[in-house]
Short mmCIF file of C-alpha atoms in Angstrom, two decimals:
data_model
loop_
_atom_site.label_atom_id
_atom_site.label_comp_id
_atom_site.label_asym_id
_atom_site.label_seq_id
_atom_site.Cartn_x
_atom_site.Cartn_y
_atom_site.Cartn_z
CA MET A 1 -0.16 -0.06 -0.06
CA ASP A 2 2.16 3.07 -1.32
CA GLN A 3 1.14 5.93 -0.02
CA THR A 4 3.43 9.29 -1.46
CA ALA A 5 3.68 12.55 0.33
CA PRO A 6 2.79 15.31 -1.71
CA THR A 7 5.64 17.47 -2.62
CA ASP A 8 6.00 21.27 -1.89
CA SER A 9 6.40 23.19 -5.40
CA LEU A 10 5.75 26.32 -7.23
CA THR A 11 4.76 26.64 -10.77
CA PRO A 12 7.04 29.31 -12.14
CA HIS A 13 6.75 32.01 -14.49
CA ASP A 14 7.75 32.37 -17.66
CA SER A 15 8.80 35.61 -19.16
CA SER A 16 5.71 36.32 -21.11
CA THR A 17 3.70 36.55 -17.82
CA ALA A 18 6.53 38.66 -15.49
CA MET A 19 4.41 41.76 -15.96
CA GLN A 20 1.05 40.61 -15.05
CA PRO A 21 -0.52 40.21 -12.03
CA PRO A 22 0.60 37.58 -9.58
CA ARG A 23 -1.35 34.86 -9.98
CA MET A 24 -2.90 32.92 -6.87
CA GLU A 25 -1.82 29.16 -7.33
CA LYS A 26 -2.12 26.83 -4.17
CA VAL A 27 0.48 24.92 -2.89
CA CYS A 28 -0.22 21.46 -0.82
CA VAL A 29 2.35 20.51 1.73
CA ASP A 30 1.90 18.04 4.67
CA ILE A 31 0.49 20.26 7.56
CA GLU A 32 3.87 18.79 9.67
CA GLN A 33 6.12 20.24 7.58
CA VAL A 34 4.81 23.31 7.02
CA PRO A 35 7.79 25.52 7.40
CA VAL A 36 7.73 27.81 10.90
CA ASP A 37 9.69 30.22 12.56
CA ASP A 38 12.15 28.26 15.14
CA ASP A 39 10.97 24.83 13.97
CA PRO A 40 10.72 22.82 17.11
CA ARG A 41 11.66 19.75 15.17
CA GLN A 42 14.97 21.59 14.53
CA TRP A 43 16.03 22.55 18.11
CA SER A 44 19.01 21.43 19.90
CA ARG A 45 18.80 17.87 21.05
CA THR A 46 19.38 19.45 24.61
CA ARG A 47 16.73 21.42 24.52
CA LYS A 48 14.37 18.57 23.05
CA THR A 49 15.85 16.73 26.10
CA ILE A 50 14.46 19.28 28.71
CA THR A 51 11.19 19.44 27.09
CA LEU A 52 10.87 15.98 27.59
CA TRP A 53 12.00 15.71 31.28
CA ILE A 54 9.60 18.54 32.26
CA VAL A 55 6.65 17.36 30.48
CA SER A 56 7.45 13.39 31.84
CA VAL A 57 8.08 14.77 35.50
CA ALA A 58 4.81 16.57 35.49
CA THR A 59 2.70 13.97 34.25
CA MET A 60 4.38 11.84 36.80
CA VAL A 61 3.21 14.13 39.38
CA SER A 62 -0.47 14.25 38.17
CA THR A 63 -0.58 10.16 38.26
CA VAL A 64 1.15 10.18 41.66
CA SER A 65 -1.92 12.30 42.61
CA SER A 66 -4.31 9.96 41.64
CA ASN A 67 -3.30 7.06 43.85
CA ILE A 68 -1.30 8.66 46.81
CA GLN A 69 -4.25 8.83 49.41
CA THR A 70 -4.75 5.22 48.56
CA SER A 71 -2.22 3.82 51.59
CA SER A 72 -4.29 6.49 53.99
CA ASP A 73 -7.67 6.10 52.76
CA SER A 74 -8.88 4.66 56.45
CA LEU A 75 -7.17 7.54 57.93
CA VAL A 76 -9.19 10.21 55.97
CA ALA A 77 -12.38 8.46 56.56
CA ARG A 78 -11.65 8.72 60.17
CA ASP A 79 -10.67 12.05 60.06
CA LEU A 80 -13.25 13.44 57.92
CA HIS A 81 -16.03 11.05 59.12
CA ALA A 82 -16.60 9.42 55.94
CA THR A 83 -17.84 6.00 54.92
CA SER A 84 -16.04 3.65 52.72
CA ALA A 85 -18.51 4.31 49.69
CA GLN A 86 -17.81 7.88 50.10
CA ILE A 87 -13.77 7.49 49.91
CA SER A 88 -14.41 5.17 47.01
CA TRP A 89 -15.93 8.17 45.01
CA THR A 90 -12.91 10.25 45.52
CA LEU A 91 -11.07 7.84 43.38
CA SER A 92 -14.07 7.27 41.01
CA VAL A 93 -14.44 11.27 40.55
CA TYR A 94 -10.50 11.92 40.19
CA ILE A 95 -10.58 9.34 37.44
CA LEU A 96 -13.43 10.89 35.61
CA VAL A 97 -12.49 14.24 35.57
CA GLN A 98 -8.94 14.04 35.25
CA GLY A 99 -9.77 11.74 31.81
CA ASN A 100 -12.59 14.33 30.54
CA CYS A 101 -11.14 17.91 31.31
CA PRO A 102 -8.55 17.42 28.39
CA LEU A 103 -11.19 17.95 25.93
CA LEU A 104 -11.45 21.77 27.15
CA TRP A 105 -7.86 22.03 27.66
CA SER A 106 -6.57 20.92 24.29
CA ILE A 107 -8.63 23.46 22.43
CA ALA A 108 -7.30 26.24 24.84
CA SER A 109 -3.74 24.86 23.98
CA GLU A 110 -4.55 24.97 19.82
CA MET A 111 -5.28 28.79 20.05
CA ALA A 112 -2.99 29.94 23.43
CA GLY A 113 -0.01 27.60 22.86
CA ARG A 114 0.98 24.93 25.49
CA LYS A 115 3.15 27.07 27.86
CA PRO A 116 0.08 29.27 28.87
CA ILE A 117 -1.90 26.60 29.50
CA TYR A 118 0.87 24.75 31.56
CA ILE A 119 1.06 27.46 33.63
CA ILE A 120 -2.59 28.12 34.30
CA ALA A 121 -3.24 24.33 34.75
CA SER A 122 -0.03 23.70 37.35
CA VAL A 123 -1.75 26.96 39.46
CA ILE A 124 -4.97 25.45 39.76
CA PHE A 125 -3.27 21.71 40.76
CA ILE A 126 -1.53 23.54 43.72
CA ILE A 127 -4.43 25.29 44.73
CA GLY A 128 -6.30 22.14 44.67
CA GLY A 129 -3.46 20.66 46.92
CA ILE A 130 -3.29 23.15 49.53
CA LEU A 131 -7.08 23.31 50.08
CA ALA A 132 -7.64 19.74 50.08
CA SER A 133 -4.99 19.40 52.79
CA VAL A 134 -6.45 22.00 55.02
CA SER A 135 -10.44 20.42 54.10
CA ARG A 136 -12.47 20.00 57.33
CA THR A 137 -15.42 18.01 55.58
CA PHE A 138 -15.51 15.39 53.07
CA ALA A 139 -17.50 17.43 50.42
CA MET A 140 -14.64 20.13 50.63
CA PHE A 141 -12.24 17.52 50.27
CA LEU A 142 -14.20 15.66 47.18
CA ALA A 143 -14.33 19.05 45.49
CA MET A 144 -10.61 19.80 46.16
CA ARG A 145 -9.96 16.10 44.72
CA ALA A 146 -11.93 17.22 41.46
CA LEU A 147 -10.35 20.41 41.49
CA GLN A 148 -6.52 18.85 41.24
CA ALA A 149 -8.04 16.27 38.59
CA ALA A 150 -8.89 18.75 36.39
CA GLY A 151 -5.48 20.65 36.80
CA SER A 152 -3.63 17.62 36.44
CA SER A 153 -5.37 16.26 33.19
CA THR A 154 -3.55 18.80 31.25
CA PHE A 155 -0.29 17.33 31.21
CA LEU A 156 -1.85 13.64 30.39
CA ALA A 157 -3.48 15.36 27.34
CA ILE A 158 -1.34 18.00 25.85
CA SER A 159 2.03 16.29 26.76
CA ALA A 160 1.91 13.82 24.01
CA ALA A 161 1.05 16.77 21.59
CA THR A 162 4.08 18.84 22.86
CA LEU A 163 5.98 15.64 21.81
CA ALA A 164 4.56 15.31 18.42
CA ASP A 165 5.48 19.31 18.07
CA ILE A 166 9.26 18.34 18.96
CA TYR A 167 9.70 15.00 16.90
CA GLU A 168 9.46 13.54 13.67
CA PRO A 169 7.00 10.39 12.97
CA HIS A 170 10.34 8.00 12.88
CA GLU A 171 11.17 9.08 16.45
CA ARG A 172 7.89 9.37 18.20
CA GLY A 173 7.66 5.69 19.30
CA THR A 174 10.76 5.57 21.27
CA MET A 175 10.24 9.30 22.83
CA MET A 176 6.52 8.23 23.71
CA GLY A 177 7.84 5.30 25.17
CA LEU A 178 10.12 7.04 27.51
CA PHE A 179 7.67 9.72 28.10
CA TYR A 180 5.30 7.49 29.40
CA ALA A 181 7.53 5.30 31.54
CA ALA A 182 7.62 8.43 34.12
CA PRO A 183 3.47 8.61 34.56
CA LEU A 184 3.49 4.70 34.95
CA LEU A 185 6.07 5.13 37.62
CA GLY A 186 3.46 7.49 39.48
CA PRO A 187 0.65 4.96 40.34
CA ALA A 188 3.46 2.45 41.38
CA VAL A 189 5.54 4.93 43.90
CA ALA A 190 2.47 6.78 45.09
CA PRO A 191 1.18 4.16 47.58
CA VAL A 192 4.69 3.35 49.23
CA LEU A 193 5.18 7.42 49.34
CA GLY A 194 1.46 8.07 50.51
CA GLY A 195 1.75 5.40 53.24
CA THR A 196 5.23 6.49 54.12
CA LEU A 197 4.06 10.35 54.42
CA SER A 198 0.88 9.36 56.46
CA ASP A 199 2.67 7.07 59.12
CA ILE A 200 4.90 10.19 60.04
CA PHE A 201 3.01 13.15 59.42
CA GLY A 202 -0.42 12.40 58.94
CA TRP A 203 -2.72 12.00 55.50
CA ARG A 204 -2.83 15.86 55.13
CA ALA A 205 1.28 15.82 54.32
CA ASN A 206 0.20 13.69 51.42
CA PHE A 207 -1.58 16.65 49.58
CA TYR A 208 1.17 19.14 50.90
CA CYS A 209 3.66 17.16 49.11
CA LEU A 210 1.64 17.44 45.80
CA ALA A 211 1.49 21.23 46.48
CA GLY A 212 4.89 21.58 46.55
CA CYS A 213 5.60 18.92 43.64
CA GLY A 214 2.99 21.21 41.79
CA ALA A 215 5.11 24.21 42.33
CA LEU A 216 8.40 22.78 41.41
CA VAL A 217 6.73 21.90 38.17
CA LEU A 218 5.33 25.29 37.76
CA ALA A 219 9.00 26.90 38.23
CA ALA A 220 10.45 24.47 35.61
CA ILE A 221 7.72 25.44 32.94
CA VAL A 222 8.07 29.18 33.86
CA PHE A 223 11.83 29.12 33.42
CA LEU A 224 12.98 26.27 31.44
CA PHE A 225 10.11 25.18 28.96
CA LYS A 226 9.96 26.96 25.52
CA ASP A 227 6.75 26.57 23.96
CA THR A 228 6.77 23.87 21.03
CA PHE A 229 3.00 25.22 19.36
CA ARG A 230 3.26 26.45 15.97
CA ARG A 231 0.13 27.81 14.74
CA GLU A 232 0.52 26.86 11.04
CA ARG A 233 0.94 23.22 11.99
CA SER A 234 -2.03 22.92 13.86
CA LEU A 235 -5.54 22.39 11.69
CA THR A 236 -7.42 23.49 14.36
CA TYR A 237 -5.90 26.76 14.48
CA GLN A 238 -6.41 26.87 10.64
CA MET A 239 -9.86 25.80 10.63
CA ALA A 240 -10.45 28.76 12.97
CA VAL A 241 -8.72 31.14 10.86
CA LYS A 242 -10.84 30.35 7.97
CA ASN A 243 -14.01 30.46 9.43
CA ARG A 244 -13.32 33.87 10.88
CA ALA A 245 -12.42 34.82 6.71
CA GLY A 246 -15.73 33.42 5.87
CA LYS A 247 -17.57 35.60 8.19
CA LEU A 248 -15.32 38.50 7.22
CA ASN A 249 -16.07 38.01 3.54
CA LYS A 250 -19.90 37.35 4.64
CA SER A 251 -19.86 40.89 6.63
CA SER A 252 -17.89 42.58 3.51
CA VAL A 253 -20.81 41.42 1.02
CA THR A 254 -23.68 42.48 3.39
CA ASN A 255 -22.14 45.66 4.07
CA ARG A 256 -21.72 46.19 0.05
CA THR A 257 -25.25 45.05 -1.10
CA SER A 258 -26.77 46.88 1.52
CA GLY A 259 -24.93 50.38 1.23
CA VAL A 260 -23.53 50.41 4.49
CA PRO A 261 -19.71 51.56 4.37
CA ASN A 262 -17.59 48.53 5.23
CA GLN A 263 -16.47 48.67 8.74
CA ILE A 264 -13.70 46.01 8.46
CA GLY A 265 -10.50 46.88 9.09
CA LYS A 266 -7.84 46.52 5.94
CA GLY A 267 -5.47 44.01 7.74
CA ASP A 268 -8.32 41.89 8.32
CA GLU A 269 -9.92 42.12 5.17
CA GLU A 270 -6.89 41.31 3.34
CA GLN A 271 -6.44 38.33 5.81
CA ALA A 272 -9.92 36.95 5.12
CA SER A 273 -8.98 36.84 1.51
CA LYS A 274 -5.79 35.24 1.98
CA GLU A 275 -6.13 32.51 4.48
CA LYS A 276 -7.45 29.33 3.14
CA VAL A 277 -7.01 25.56 5.08
CA SER A 278 -7.96 22.47 3.43
CA GLN A 279 -7.25 18.79 3.33
CA SER A 280 -6.48 16.62 0.72
CA GLY A 281 -6.74 12.86 -0.04
CA HIS A 282 -3.10 12.19 1.32
CA GLU A 283 -3.17 9.84 4.32
CA ASN A 284 -1.70 12.99 6.70
CA ASN A 285 -3.89 16.08 6.72
CA VAL A 286 -2.87 18.89 4.07
CA HIS A 287 -2.13 22.47 4.54
CA GLU A 288 -3.82 24.55 1.35
CA THR A 289 -2.82 28.32 0.98
CA GLU A 290 -2.19 30.59 -1.83
CA THR A 291 1.17 31.40 -3.17
CA LYS A 292 0.45 35.34 -1.90
CA SER A 293 -0.93 34.40 1.33
CA SER A 294 0.89 35.27 4.74
CA SER A 295 1.41 33.31 7.51
CA PRO A 296 -0.91 33.70 10.19
CA THR A 297 0.92 34.80 12.76
CA ASP A 298 -0.68 38.15 12.70
CA VAL A 299 -4.16 36.60 13.49
CA LYS A 300 -5.96 37.05 16.69
CA LEU A 301 -8.35 34.34 17.61
CA SER A 302 -10.15 33.62 20.78
CA LEU A 303 -11.76 30.69 22.06
CA ALA A 304 -14.94 32.12 20.79
CA ASP A 305 -13.62 31.37 17.34
CA VAL A 306 -13.35 27.68 17.82
CA ASN A 307 -15.99 25.52 18.23
CA PRO A 308 -14.20 22.14 19.33
CA PHE A 309 -17.02 19.98 18.75
CA PRO A 310 -16.69 19.09 15.44
CA GLN A 311 -12.88 18.79 15.89
CA MET A 312 -13.60 16.06 18.24
CA TRP A 313 -16.24 14.41 15.84
CA GLN A 314 -13.90 14.38 13.07
CA VAL A 315 -11.56 12.15 15.22
CA ILE A 316 -14.03 9.73 16.42
CA GLN A 317 -15.97 9.59 13.12
CA ARG A 318 -12.91 7.65 11.82
CA LYS A 319 -13.31 4.10 12.26
CA ASN A 320 -9.56 3.42 12.77
CA ASN A 321 -9.81 6.22 15.75
CA LEU A 322 -12.81 4.61 17.32
CA LEU A 323 -11.47 1.43 17.65
CA ILE A 324 -8.37 2.00 18.70
CA LEU A 325 -10.21 4.15 21.42
CA TRP A 326 -12.02 1.87 22.54
CA ALA A 327 -9.36 -0.47 22.61
CA ASN A 328 -6.32 1.59 23.61
CA ALA A 329 -7.65 4.15 26.23
CA GLY A 330 -10.86 2.14 26.91
CA LEU A 331 -9.82 -1.60 27.44
CA VAL A 332 -5.87 -1.62 28.10
CA PHE A 333 -5.52 1.42 30.17
CA SER A 334 -8.69 0.69 32.07
CA PHE A 335 -7.89 -2.86 32.72
CA ASN A 336 -4.03 -1.40 33.88
CA TYR A 337 -5.87 0.94 36.19
CA SER A 338 -8.21 -1.39 38.03
CA LEU A 339 -5.48 -3.88 38.13
CA SER A 340 -3.78 -1.74 40.68
CA TYR A 341 -6.66 -1.10 42.82
CA THR A 342 -8.19 -4.54 42.89
CA CYS A 343 -4.22 -6.39 43.31
CA ALA A 344 -4.14 -4.33 46.36
CA ARG A 345 -7.58 -5.60 47.79
CA VAL A 346 -6.30 -8.85 47.06
CA LEU A 347 -3.28 -8.68 48.88
CA ALA A 348 -4.69 -7.17 51.71
CA PHE A 349 -7.42 -9.67 52.57
CA ARG A 350 -5.94 -12.99 51.00
CA TYR A 351 -2.13 -12.21 52.32
CA HIS A 352 -3.05 -9.74 55.02
CA TYR A 353 -0.13 -7.01 53.86
CA ASP A 354 -0.11 -3.49 55.65
CA PRO A 355 -0.25 -0.40 53.18
CA LEU A 356 3.59 -0.44 52.69
CA GLN A 357 3.88 -4.33 51.79
CA ILE A 358 1.63 -3.34 49.27
CA GLY A 359 2.82 -0.30 47.98
CA ILE A 360 6.06 -2.73 47.52
CA ILE A 361 4.52 -5.18 45.81
CA LEU A 362 3.06 -2.55 43.47
CA LEU A 363 6.24 -1.39 42.51
CA ILE A 364 6.87 -4.50 40.50
CA LEU A 365 3.70 -3.84 38.65
CA GLY A 366 4.92 -0.30 37.98
CA ALA A 367 8.32 -1.60 36.75
CA GLY A 368 6.85 -3.86 34.29
CA SER A 369 4.88 -1.13 32.95
CA ILE A 370 7.96 1.33 32.40
CA PHE A 371 9.86 -1.43 30.74
CA GLY A 372 7.12 -2.16 28.60
CA SER A 373 6.78 1.49 27.65
CA ILE A 374 9.91 1.83 26.88
CA ILE A 375 10.90 -1.33 24.98
CA GLY A 376 7.50 -1.03 23.56
CA GLY A 377 8.19 2.37 22.11
CA ARG A 378 11.60 1.63 20.52
CA TRP A 379 10.24 -1.78 19.32
CA SER A 380 7.47 0.04 17.21
CA ASP A 381 10.02 2.38 15.89
CA HIS A 382 12.10 -0.58 14.73
CA VAL A 383 8.79 -2.38 13.17
CA VAL A 384 7.94 0.72 11.30
CA ALA A 385 11.73 1.28 9.74
CA LYS A 386 11.78 -2.32 8.33
CA LEU A 387 8.09 -2.30 6.97
CA LYS A 388 8.73 1.11 5.56
CA GLN A 389 12.44 -0.20 3.91
CA HIS A 390 10.02 -3.33 2.55
CA ASN A 391 7.41 -0.57 1.29
CA GLY A 392 10.24 1.17 -1.03
CA GLY A 393 11.01 3.90 1.46
CA GLU A 394 7.28 5.07 2.05
CA TRP A 395 5.06 4.45 5.43
CA TYR A 396 1.73 4.89 6.58
CA PRO A 397 0.53 4.86 10.60
CA GLU A 398 -1.02 1.52 10.68
CA MET A 399 2.47 -0.19 10.23
CA ARG A 400 3.17 0.80 13.87
CA LEU A 401 0.19 -1.52 15.24
CA HIS A 402 2.53 -4.40 13.89
CA SER A 403 4.82 -4.11 16.82
CA ALA A 404 2.09 -5.32 18.95
CA LYS A 405 1.53 -8.62 18.04
CA PRO A 406 4.37 -9.99 20.35
CA ALA A 407 2.83 -8.24 23.18
CA MET A 408 -0.95 -8.93 22.47
CA LEU A 409 0.10 -13.03 22.38
CA TRP A 410 1.43 -13.03 26.06
CA LEU A 411 -0.93 -10.33 27.81
CA PRO A 412 -4.04 -12.70 28.36
CA VAL A 413 -2.06 -15.60 29.57
CA PHE A 414 -0.25 -13.53 32.40
CA VAL A 415 -3.80 -11.75 33.12
CA ILE A 416 -5.30 -15.46 33.84
CA GLY A 417 -2.07 -16.95 35.43
CA TYR A 418 -2.17 -14.08 37.99
CA GLY A 419 -5.48 -14.43 38.66
CA TRP A 420 -5.23 -18.20 39.26
CA ALA A 421 -2.12 -17.57 41.38
CA ALA A 422 -4.04 -15.24 44.00
CA GLU A 423 -7.04 -17.41 43.90
CA LYS A 424 -5.03 -20.23 45.16
CA ARG A 425 -2.91 -18.14 47.46
CA LEU A 426 0.26 -19.05 45.63
CA SER A 427 3.57 -17.31 46.90
CA VAL A 428 3.57 -13.76 46.09
CA GLU A 429 6.90 -14.44 44.50
CA LEU A 430 4.82 -16.02 41.91
CA ASN A 431 2.23 -13.30 42.03
CA GLY A 432 4.94 -10.70 41.59
CA VAL A 433 6.15 -12.34 38.39
CA MET A 434 2.61 -12.46 36.59
CA LEU A 435 2.02 -8.74 37.50
CA PHE A 436 5.53 -8.00 36.24
CA PHE A 437 4.90 -9.34 32.91
CA THR A 438 1.00 -8.27 32.82
CA GLY A 439 2.12 -4.58 33.14
CA PHE A 440 4.89 -5.10 30.80
CA PHE A 441 2.75 -6.33 27.64
CA ALA A 442 -0.10 -4.27 28.48
CA ILE A 443 2.05 -0.93 28.34
CA TRP A 444 4.00 -2.48 25.35
CA ILE A 445 0.46 -2.54 23.55
CA TYR A 446 -0.63 0.86 24.90
CA ALA A 447 2.74 2.72 23.89
CA SER A 448 2.24 1.52 20.15
CA THR A 449 -1.15 2.25 20.16
CA LEU A 450 -0.70 5.63 21.76
CA ALA A 451 2.12 6.79 19.15
CA TYR A 452 -0.38 5.21 16.35
CA LEU A 453 -3.48 7.71 17.38
CA VAL A 454 -0.85 10.94 17.21
CA ASP A 455 0.85 9.52 13.87
CA ALA A 456 -2.74 8.94 12.60
CA ASN A 457 -4.12 12.25 13.15
CA ALA A 458 -1.48 14.55 12.12
CA GLY A 459 -2.43 18.50 12.58
CA ARG A 460 -4.93 17.21 15.27
CA SER A 461 -2.96 14.92 17.30
CA CYS A 462 -3.98 16.96 20.39
CA PHE A 463 -7.53 16.12 20.07
CA ALA A 464 -6.94 13.02 19.56
CA VAL A 465 -4.99 12.39 22.79
CA ALA A 466 -7.57 14.42 24.55
CA MET A 467 -10.04 11.94 23.29
CA ASN A 468 -8.16 9.30 24.39
CA GLY A 469 -7.86 10.63 27.91
CA SER A 470 -11.74 10.82 27.93
CA PHE A 471 -12.07 7.24 26.96
CA ARG A 472 -9.54 6.42 29.15
CA GLY A 473 -11.08 8.00 32.37
CA THR A 474 -14.44 7.14 31.76
CA LEU A 475 -13.91 3.38 31.37
CA ALA A 476 -11.40 3.04 34.12
CA PHE A 477 -14.17 4.18 35.98
CA VAL A 478 -16.39 2.00 35.34
CA ALA A 479 -13.77 -0.79 35.39
CA THR A 480 -12.85 -0.03 39.14
CA GLU A 481 -16.31 0.35 39.97
CA VAL A 482 -17.35 -3.28 38.33
CA ALA A 483 -14.27 -4.95 39.51
CA VAL A 484 -15.64 -5.28 43.24
CA PRO A 485 -18.69 -7.05 42.32
CA TRP A 486 -16.92 -9.18 39.67
CA GLU A 487 -14.37 -10.49 42.23
CA ASP A 488 -17.22 -11.08 44.58
CA ALA A 489 -19.44 -12.95 42.00
CA LEU A 490 -16.44 -14.92 40.32
CA GLY A 491 -13.74 -15.00 42.39
CA VAL A 492 -10.42 -13.54 41.77
CA GLY A 493 -9.40 -16.20 39.64
CA GLY A 494 -13.07 -15.68 37.59
CA MET A 495 -12.72 -11.77 37.33
CA TYR A 496 -9.26 -12.05 35.90
CA THR A 497 -10.13 -14.58 33.36
CA ALA A 498 -13.13 -12.21 32.51
CA PHE A 499 -10.79 -9.35 32.26
CA ALA A 500 -8.71 -11.45 29.44
CA GLY A 501 -11.55 -12.29 27.69
CA VAL A 502 -12.28 -8.61 27.36
CA LEU A 503 -8.62 -8.13 26.78
CA ILE A 504 -8.77 -10.41 23.65
CA ILE A 505 -11.56 -8.37 22.45
CA MET A 506 -9.57 -5.28 22.51
CA GLU A 507 -6.78 -7.42 20.53
CA LEU A 508 -9.05 -8.11 17.70
CA LEU A 509 -10.13 -4.54 17.46
CA ILE A 510 -6.25 -3.43 16.87
CA LEU A 511 -5.67 -6.26 14.39
CA LEU A 512 -8.92 -4.95 12.62
CA VAL A 513 -7.61 -1.68 12.49
CA MET A 514 -3.89 -2.84 11.80
CA TYR A 515 -5.53 -4.60 8.08
CA LYS A 516 -8.30 -2.38 7.64
CA GLY A 517 -7.35 1.16 9.07
CA ALA A 518 -5.35 2.87 6.37
CA SER A 519 -8.15 2.72 3.76
CA TRP A 520 -10.99 3.69 6.45
CA ARG A 521 -8.63 6.50 6.78
CA GLU A 522 -8.24 7.51 3.46
CA LYS A 523 -11.92 7.09 2.66
CA CYS A 524 -12.85 9.65 5.46
CA VAL A 525 -9.73 11.88 4.46
CA ALA A 526 -11.23 11.96 0.92
CA ALA A 527 -14.68 12.87 2.17
CA GLU A 528 -13.70 15.44 4.66
CA ALA A 529 -11.49 17.18 1.68
CA ALA A 530 -14.37 17.16 -0.43
CA LYS A 531 -16.55 18.64 2.09
CA ASP A 532 -14.42 21.12 2.64
CA ALA A 533 -13.97 22.08 -0.97
CA SER A 534 -17.67 22.03 -1.57
CA LYS A 535 -18.12 25.08 1.41
#
């Protein structure tokens, strides 16, 4: 399936047309390759590494925040006079808010840039942590945890788009794998950190700690982070410019036909006649502009100029995206999230472990996840390079999904193995081995499919990752709520066998996209281009 990228070329004028007015000619280029000032992909390795570290650490703090209270739930319940059911809601609400707020943060970052949104979100996260630590009622505590989740969600959504801003597609698998190792470390160390702080200083110290970490992240963003967003490479921004131009043209026509003097500023009128954005039938979104048009650096847009719902709809209406969102965010990540929760219950009730011991065992799961993210990311780049070579130097995003095949074979095996090892109360060491490889293969798949979402949604990767977060948060909420009833009804072994069955369905969805996704995606791009051309 050869897919050739459009080339960037201009039709030269011969001498006979030299004195004629310049013609308006269209130039089609891959929007990810549009020339920009201070191109982030041309930054030095040092600058890119600093960016990678900042967003990775910020995302790790976000995931630490979600699990840090796990070890001290009983202390929180006693101090705030809350029931076990109410305490469980703090986790569920946190997941739900953290998963769905990125839809708002993403559109804001496509207008204002990454850095301002990171700063605003960090401030919200810090305020939420401080107020949670001084809460005297459960209602206030729950509200502040939701506020913390809203702030922390930014890094989970925009960080992947930030990496897409600075790395070329052939590097993204490796870099996504390295990046995702940090947020995977968060849930692993959070119970140990939370348990230690609670034992020494009380449960409120957990949230003072989070506020302090948030302040460090804020300082790093303010003083070390350089904004990676470039409006010329954002489909969201370009479509907003096009919509503004359409409104200005319509207003101009109305004024002329009604005899009312045109009140549109000269700069806006010129911009309205110049800016055009469209898509071609190429697999990536294409930026189409006039040879005489200027870059949109002088266009001032606000959130009022952007309707995020069409962008979100364009992501999920593509069958390849929808199936990967269900498989990747919905099934793989929600299973992995509920695994930490159910594993803690098993260790507490069947092995009578205390919070610190549980936290140490969960570190094994976290270690497997980290190795899976790093190795899976590197392997995906290796597979893409190999398949690209076999395809005459041409590549398409679905190539990356082939890298998940080894992990898809082994993941259900280790999930079932862990479930029945826990059911029969076999040695903790055996449980640890099963947990390590369960995390390893689950996140191997997740790293490959997340990189695919970015590759397959050029120009709107921020929205794709935000939708990924929404699916992840919503289905992780559901998985956490159903895990305990499943365990009570089926036992530990039966519950994890059922989870393995769900994961096999997930793998079938990935295989379907692997072999049919390219044709689905091309049809959607062609339909979007035709619709855009008819306007």
